[in-house]
Amino acid sequence: DIVMTQSPDSLAVSLGERATINCKSSQSVLYSSNNKNYLAWYQQRPGQPPKLLIYWASARESGVPDRFSGSGSGTDFTLTISSLQAEDVAVYYCQQYYSTPYTFGQGTKLEIK
Amino acid sequence: QVQLQESGPGLVKPPGTLSLTCVVSGGSINSDNWWTWVRQPPGMGLEWIGEIYHTGSTSYNPSLKSRVTISVDKSRNRISLNLSSVTAADTAVYYCVRREFRDRGGRGYWGQGTLVTVSS
């Protein structure tokens, strides 16, 4: 299985400041045939199902605010929130869909400082 | 707008079988998507259980494979999850997820989930 490790486990950021969450996979999730990284980011607010933010490591889902961005390739990935808003308080998960079982990171809890 | 609705018993006694259904509305289960089950124990992270394509092709998490069956009912536009020999460790919110083909993005869209408690 591919192990996904997120850092940090929790993060407190002031409103309007940048938040950065990292995700590392135990093996590359870059599919060489199409040069796509099979890596997604999800946001889960309390009591809600996960919501897709980013797919293919850096493609923003339709309707997701542009303050959310994804970057990275191979085994190292980052989710950045450029200017934290109150509604961004949530747990964030990365998931690889390169090989089954499609594993998730342990989650990063983002709070307001 | 494709929507997913999970349903099933909220309480299952060990060592029984957990059986859930996910009804797909606003779209066909015969579309080019994988239909996935993911679970989340209370206060914990996400675990991928397995998925099925409308042809019946399946993929399961090896950690659960001996106990899991995912099936598709095309006539009712729904998928089902059966998990046998349950214990308290299977207590979780169970989500149904529609996942695109990876070369089209692999995007996942989730139902609201249903909480299943395993307790005698």
Short mmCIF file of C-alpha atoms in Angstrom, two decimals:
data_model
loop_
_atom_site.label_atom_id
_atom_site.label_comp_id
_atom_site.label_asym_id
_atom_site.label_seq_id
_atom_site.Cartn_x
_atom_site.Cartn_y
_atom_site.Cartn_z
CA ASP A 1 0.00 0.00 0.00
CA ILE A 2 1.09 3.58 -0.61
CA VAL A 3 1.40 5.38 2.72
CA MET A 4 0.35 9.03 2.75
CA THR A 5 1.83 11.19 5.50
CA GLN A 6 0.60 14.70 6.14
CA SER A 7 2.30 17.44 8.12
CA PRO A 8 1.56 19.05 10.41
CA ASP A 9 -1.22 17.16 12.21
CA SER A 10 -2.71 20.47 13.27
CA LEU A 11 -2.18 24.08 12.33
CA ALA A 12 -3.37 27.42 13.71
CA VAL A 13 -3.20 30.42 11.38
CA SER A 14 -4.43 33.99 11.74
CA LEU A 15 -7.23 35.24 9.51
CA GLY A 16 -5.83 36.58 6.26
CA GLU A 17 -2.54 34.71 6.65
CA ARG A 18 -1.19 31.82 4.57
CA ALA A 19 -1.74 28.21 5.54
CA THR A 20 0.42 25.41 4.14
CA ILE A 21 -0.23 21.69 4.47
CA ASN A 22 2.18 19.05 3.22
CA CYS A 23 1.55 15.53 2.01
CA LYS A 24 4.20 12.93 1.25
CA SER A 25 3.60 9.59 -0.44
CA SER A 26 5.74 6.51 0.16
CA GLN A 27 6.09 6.06 -3.60
CA SER A 28 5.56 8.22 -6.64
CA VAL A 29 1.98 8.87 -7.75
CA LEU A 30 3.07 10.38 -11.06
CA TYR A 31 1.61 8.44 -13.98
CA SER A 32 4.25 8.62 -16.68
CA SER A 33 1.89 8.00 -19.61
CA ASN A 34 0.09 11.32 -19.16
CA ASN A 35 2.38 13.15 -16.72
CA LYS A 36 -0.44 13.47 -14.21
CA ASN A 37 -0.08 13.11 -10.47
CA TYR A 38 -2.95 11.06 -9.10
CA LEU A 39 -3.33 13.09 -5.92
CA ALA A 40 -6.40 14.87 -4.55
CA TRP A 41 -7.08 17.21 -1.65
CA TYR A 42 -10.33 17.20 0.31
CA GLN A 43 -11.78 19.54 2.90
CA GLN A 44 -14.00 18.18 5.65
CA ARG A 45 -15.90 20.60 7.82
CA PRO A 46 -17.42 19.32 11.09
CA GLY A 47 -20.39 17.08 10.51
CA GLN A 48 -19.98 17.18 6.74
CA PRO A 49 -18.66 14.75 4.13
CA PRO A 50 -15.33 15.52 2.48
CA LYS A 51 -15.47 18.04 -0.34
CA LEU A 52 -13.10 17.95 -3.30
CA LEU A 53 -10.75 20.93 -3.58
CA ILE A 54 -7.90 19.82 -5.84
CA TYR A 55 -7.35 16.91 -8.22
CA TRP A 56 -4.35 15.89 -10.33
CA ALA A 57 -2.32 17.56 -7.55
CA SER A 58 -2.86 21.09 -8.85
CA ALA A 59 -6.17 21.33 -10.74
CA ARG A 60 -8.73 23.31 -8.79
CA GLU A 61 -12.25 21.92 -8.71
CA SER A 62 -14.93 24.16 -10.21
CA GLY A 63 -16.38 26.55 -7.64
CA VAL A 64 -13.45 26.28 -5.23
CA PRO A 65 -12.09 29.73 -4.28
CA ASP A 66 -8.80 30.61 -5.93
CA ARG A 67 -7.13 31.12 -2.55
CA PHE A 68 -6.80 27.30 -2.56
CA SER A 69 -3.93 25.94 -4.63
CA GLY A 70 -2.12 22.63 -4.92
CA SER A 71 1.44 21.95 -6.00
CA GLY A 72 4.06 19.24 -6.09
CA SER A 73 4.91 16.15 -8.08
CA GLY A 74 6.07 12.61 -7.56
CA THR A 75 6.03 12.09 -3.81
CA ASP A 76 5.81 15.57 -2.29
CA PHE A 77 2.73 17.76 -2.41
CA THR A 78 1.44 20.95 -0.83
CA LEU A 79 -1.95 22.51 -0.31
CA THR A 80 -1.80 26.27 0.19
CA ILE A 81 -4.53 28.60 1.36
CA SER A 82 -3.26 32.05 0.47
CA SER A 83 -5.44 34.11 2.80
CA LEU A 84 -7.25 32.17 5.50
CA GLN A 85 -10.96 32.80 5.92
CA ALA A 86 -13.12 31.75 8.86
CA GLU A 87 -14.97 29.21 6.73
CA ASP A 88 -11.71 27.39 5.99
CA VAL A 89 -11.66 25.86 9.49
CA ALA A 90 -11.75 22.16 8.70
CA VAL A 91 -9.73 18.98 8.46
CA TYR A 92 -7.85 18.57 5.19
CA TYR A 93 -6.97 15.21 3.66
CA CYS A 94 -4.79 14.21 0.75
CA GLN A 95 -5.57 11.00 -1.15
CA GLN A 96 -3.62 9.10 -3.76
CA TYR A 97 -5.53 7.35 -6.50
CA TYR A 98 -2.50 5.94 -8.28
CA SER A 99 -2.85 2.38 -6.99
CA THR A 100 -5.40 0.52 -4.91
CA PRO A 101 -6.09 0.70 -2.06
CA TYR A 102 -6.52 4.43 -2.62
CA THR A 103 -5.10 5.65 0.65
CA PHE A 104 -5.59 8.91 2.54
CA GLY A 105 -3.32 10.96 4.70
CA GLN A 106 -4.17 11.08 8.39
CA GLY A 107 -5.62 14.57 8.09
CA THR A 108 -4.52 18.06 9.13
CA LYS A 109 -6.77 20.08 11.41
CA LEU A 110 -6.75 23.76 10.53
CA GLU A 111 -7.86 26.30 13.12
CA ILE A 112 -7.89 30.05 13.54
CA LYS A 113 -5.17 31.54 15.72
CA GLN B 1 -26.48 16.91 -10.65
CA VAL B 2 -25.71 13.36 -9.54
CA GLN B 3 -26.60 12.75 -5.91
CA LEU B 4 -25.78 9.81 -3.66
CA GLN B 5 -27.87 8.68 -0.70
CA GLU B 6 -26.65 6.02 1.67
CA SER B 7 -29.03 4.03 3.84
CA GLY B 8 -29.12 1.02 6.09
CA PRO B 9 -29.43 -0.12 9.70
CA GLY B 10 -27.83 2.26 12.17
CA LEU B 11 -27.09 -0.55 14.61
CA VAL B 12 -25.59 -3.96 13.86
CA LYS B 13 -24.83 -6.66 16.38
CA PRO B 14 -21.51 -8.46 16.31
CA PRO B 15 -20.60 -10.77 14.66
CA GLY B 16 -23.34 -10.02 12.14
CA THR B 17 -23.26 -8.49 8.66
CA LEU B 18 -23.40 -4.80 7.91
CA SER B 19 -25.48 -4.09 4.79
CA LEU B 20 -25.74 -0.65 3.21
CA THR B 21 -27.23 0.73 0.02
CA CYS B 22 -26.30 3.79 -2.00
CA VAL B 23 -28.96 5.11 -4.37
CA VAL B 24 -27.73 7.15 -7.32
CA SER B 25 -30.09 9.88 -8.50
CA GLY B 26 -29.76 12.46 -11.24
CA GLY B 27 -27.56 10.18 -13.32
CA SER B 28 -27.02 6.61 -14.43
CA ILE B 29 -25.01 4.04 -12.61
CA ASN B 30 -23.94 2.90 -16.08
CA SER B 31 -21.93 6.10 -16.57
CA ASP B 32 -18.14 6.14 -16.74
CA ASN B 33 -17.56 6.33 -13.01
CA TRP B 34 -16.32 4.07 -10.27
CA TRP B 35 -18.65 3.73 -7.28
CA THR B 36 -16.70 3.67 -4.06
CA TRP B 37 -17.24 3.03 -0.36
CA VAL B 38 -15.15 4.90 2.22
CA ARG B 39 -15.56 4.81 5.97
CA GLN B 40 -14.60 7.07 8.86
CA PRO B 41 -14.63 5.91 12.49
CA PRO B 42 -15.83 8.61 14.90
CA GLY B 43 -13.17 11.27 15.33
CA MET B 44 -10.74 9.48 13.04
CA GLY B 45 -9.51 9.51 9.45
CA LEU B 46 -10.74 8.06 6.16
CA GLU B 47 -10.38 4.46 5.02
CA TRP B 48 -10.99 3.33 1.43
CA ILE B 49 -13.06 0.13 1.45
CA GLY B 50 -13.40 -0.66 -2.24
CA GLU B 51 -15.15 0.21 -5.47
CA ILE B 52 -17.15 -1.19 -8.35
CA TYR B 53 -17.73 -0.36 -12.00
CA HIS B 54 -21.14 -0.96 -13.58
CA THR B 55 -19.78 -4.01 -15.39
CA GLY B 56 -19.30 -5.61 -11.99
CA SER B 57 -15.54 -5.20 -11.89
CA THR B 58 -14.44 -4.63 -8.29
CA SER B 59 -11.40 -3.66 -6.27
CA TYR B 60 -11.18 -4.12 -2.51
CA ASN B 61 -8.89 -2.99 0.27
CA PRO B 62 -6.78 -6.04 1.16
CA SER B 63 -7.27 -5.27 4.84
CA LEU B 64 -11.01 -5.90 4.45
CA LYS B 65 -11.16 -8.10 1.37
CA SER B 66 -12.08 -11.33 3.17
CA ARG B 67 -15.18 -9.67 4.66
CA VAL B 68 -16.35 -7.22 1.97
CA THR B 69 -18.66 -7.53 -0.98
CA ILE B 70 -19.68 -4.58 -3.18
CA SER B 71 -22.37 -5.13 -5.79
CA VAL B 72 -24.31 -3.11 -8.35
CA ASP B 73 -28.05 -3.21 -9.06
CA LYS B 74 -28.56 -1.55 -12.43
CA SER B 75 -32.35 -1.91 -12.38
CA ARG B 76 -32.52 0.17 -9.20
CA ASN B 77 -29.56 2.42 -9.98
CA ARG B 78 -27.84 1.60 -6.73
CA ILE B 79 -24.83 -0.09 -5.22
CA SER B 80 -24.57 -2.12 -2.06
CA LEU B 81 -21.97 -2.85 0.58
CA ASN B 82 -21.89 -5.98 2.71
CA LEU B 83 -19.33 -6.34 5.50
CA SER B 84 -19.42 -9.59 7.41
CA SER B 85 -18.21 -10.66 10.87
CA VAL B 86 -18.38 -7.11 12.19
CA THR B 87 -16.84 -5.94 15.46
CA ALA B 88 -16.87 -2.63 17.32
CA ALA B 89 -13.92 -1.57 15.17
CA ASP B 90 -16.29 -1.40 12.19
CA THR B 91 -18.30 1.38 13.83
CA ALA B 92 -18.02 4.31 11.44
CA VAL B 93 -19.72 6.72 9.09
CA TYR B 94 -19.90 4.96 5.74
CA TYR B 95 -19.73 7.12 2.63
CA CYS B 96 -20.66 6.37 -0.96
CA VAL B 97 -18.43 8.18 -3.46
CA ARG B 98 -18.65 8.67 -7.21
CA ARG B 99 -15.16 8.69 -8.70
CA GLU B 100 -14.27 9.70 -12.24
CA PHE B 101 -11.80 7.77 -14.31
CA ARG B 102 -8.31 8.85 -13.35
CA ASP B 103 -7.43 10.12 -16.82
CA ARG B 104 -10.43 12.46 -16.61
CA GLY B 105 -9.40 13.78 -13.24
CA GLY B 106 -10.29 11.04 -10.78
CA ARG B 107 -12.49 13.50 -8.94
CA GLY B 108 -14.55 12.14 -6.07
CA TYR B 109 -18.02 13.33 -5.11
CA TRP B 110 -19.40 12.15 -1.79
CA GLY B 111 -22.77 11.31 -0.33
CA GLN B 112 -23.72 12.58 3.12
CA GLY B 113 -22.79 9.30 4.76
CA THR B 114 -24.57 7.04 7.21
CA LEU B 115 -23.45 6.15 10.73
CA VAL B 116 -23.32 2.49 11.60
CA THR B 117 -22.72 1.43 15.19
CA VAL B 118 -21.66 -2.12 15.96
CA SER B 119 -22.75 -3.07 19.44
CA SER B 120 -24.49 -5.91 21.21
#
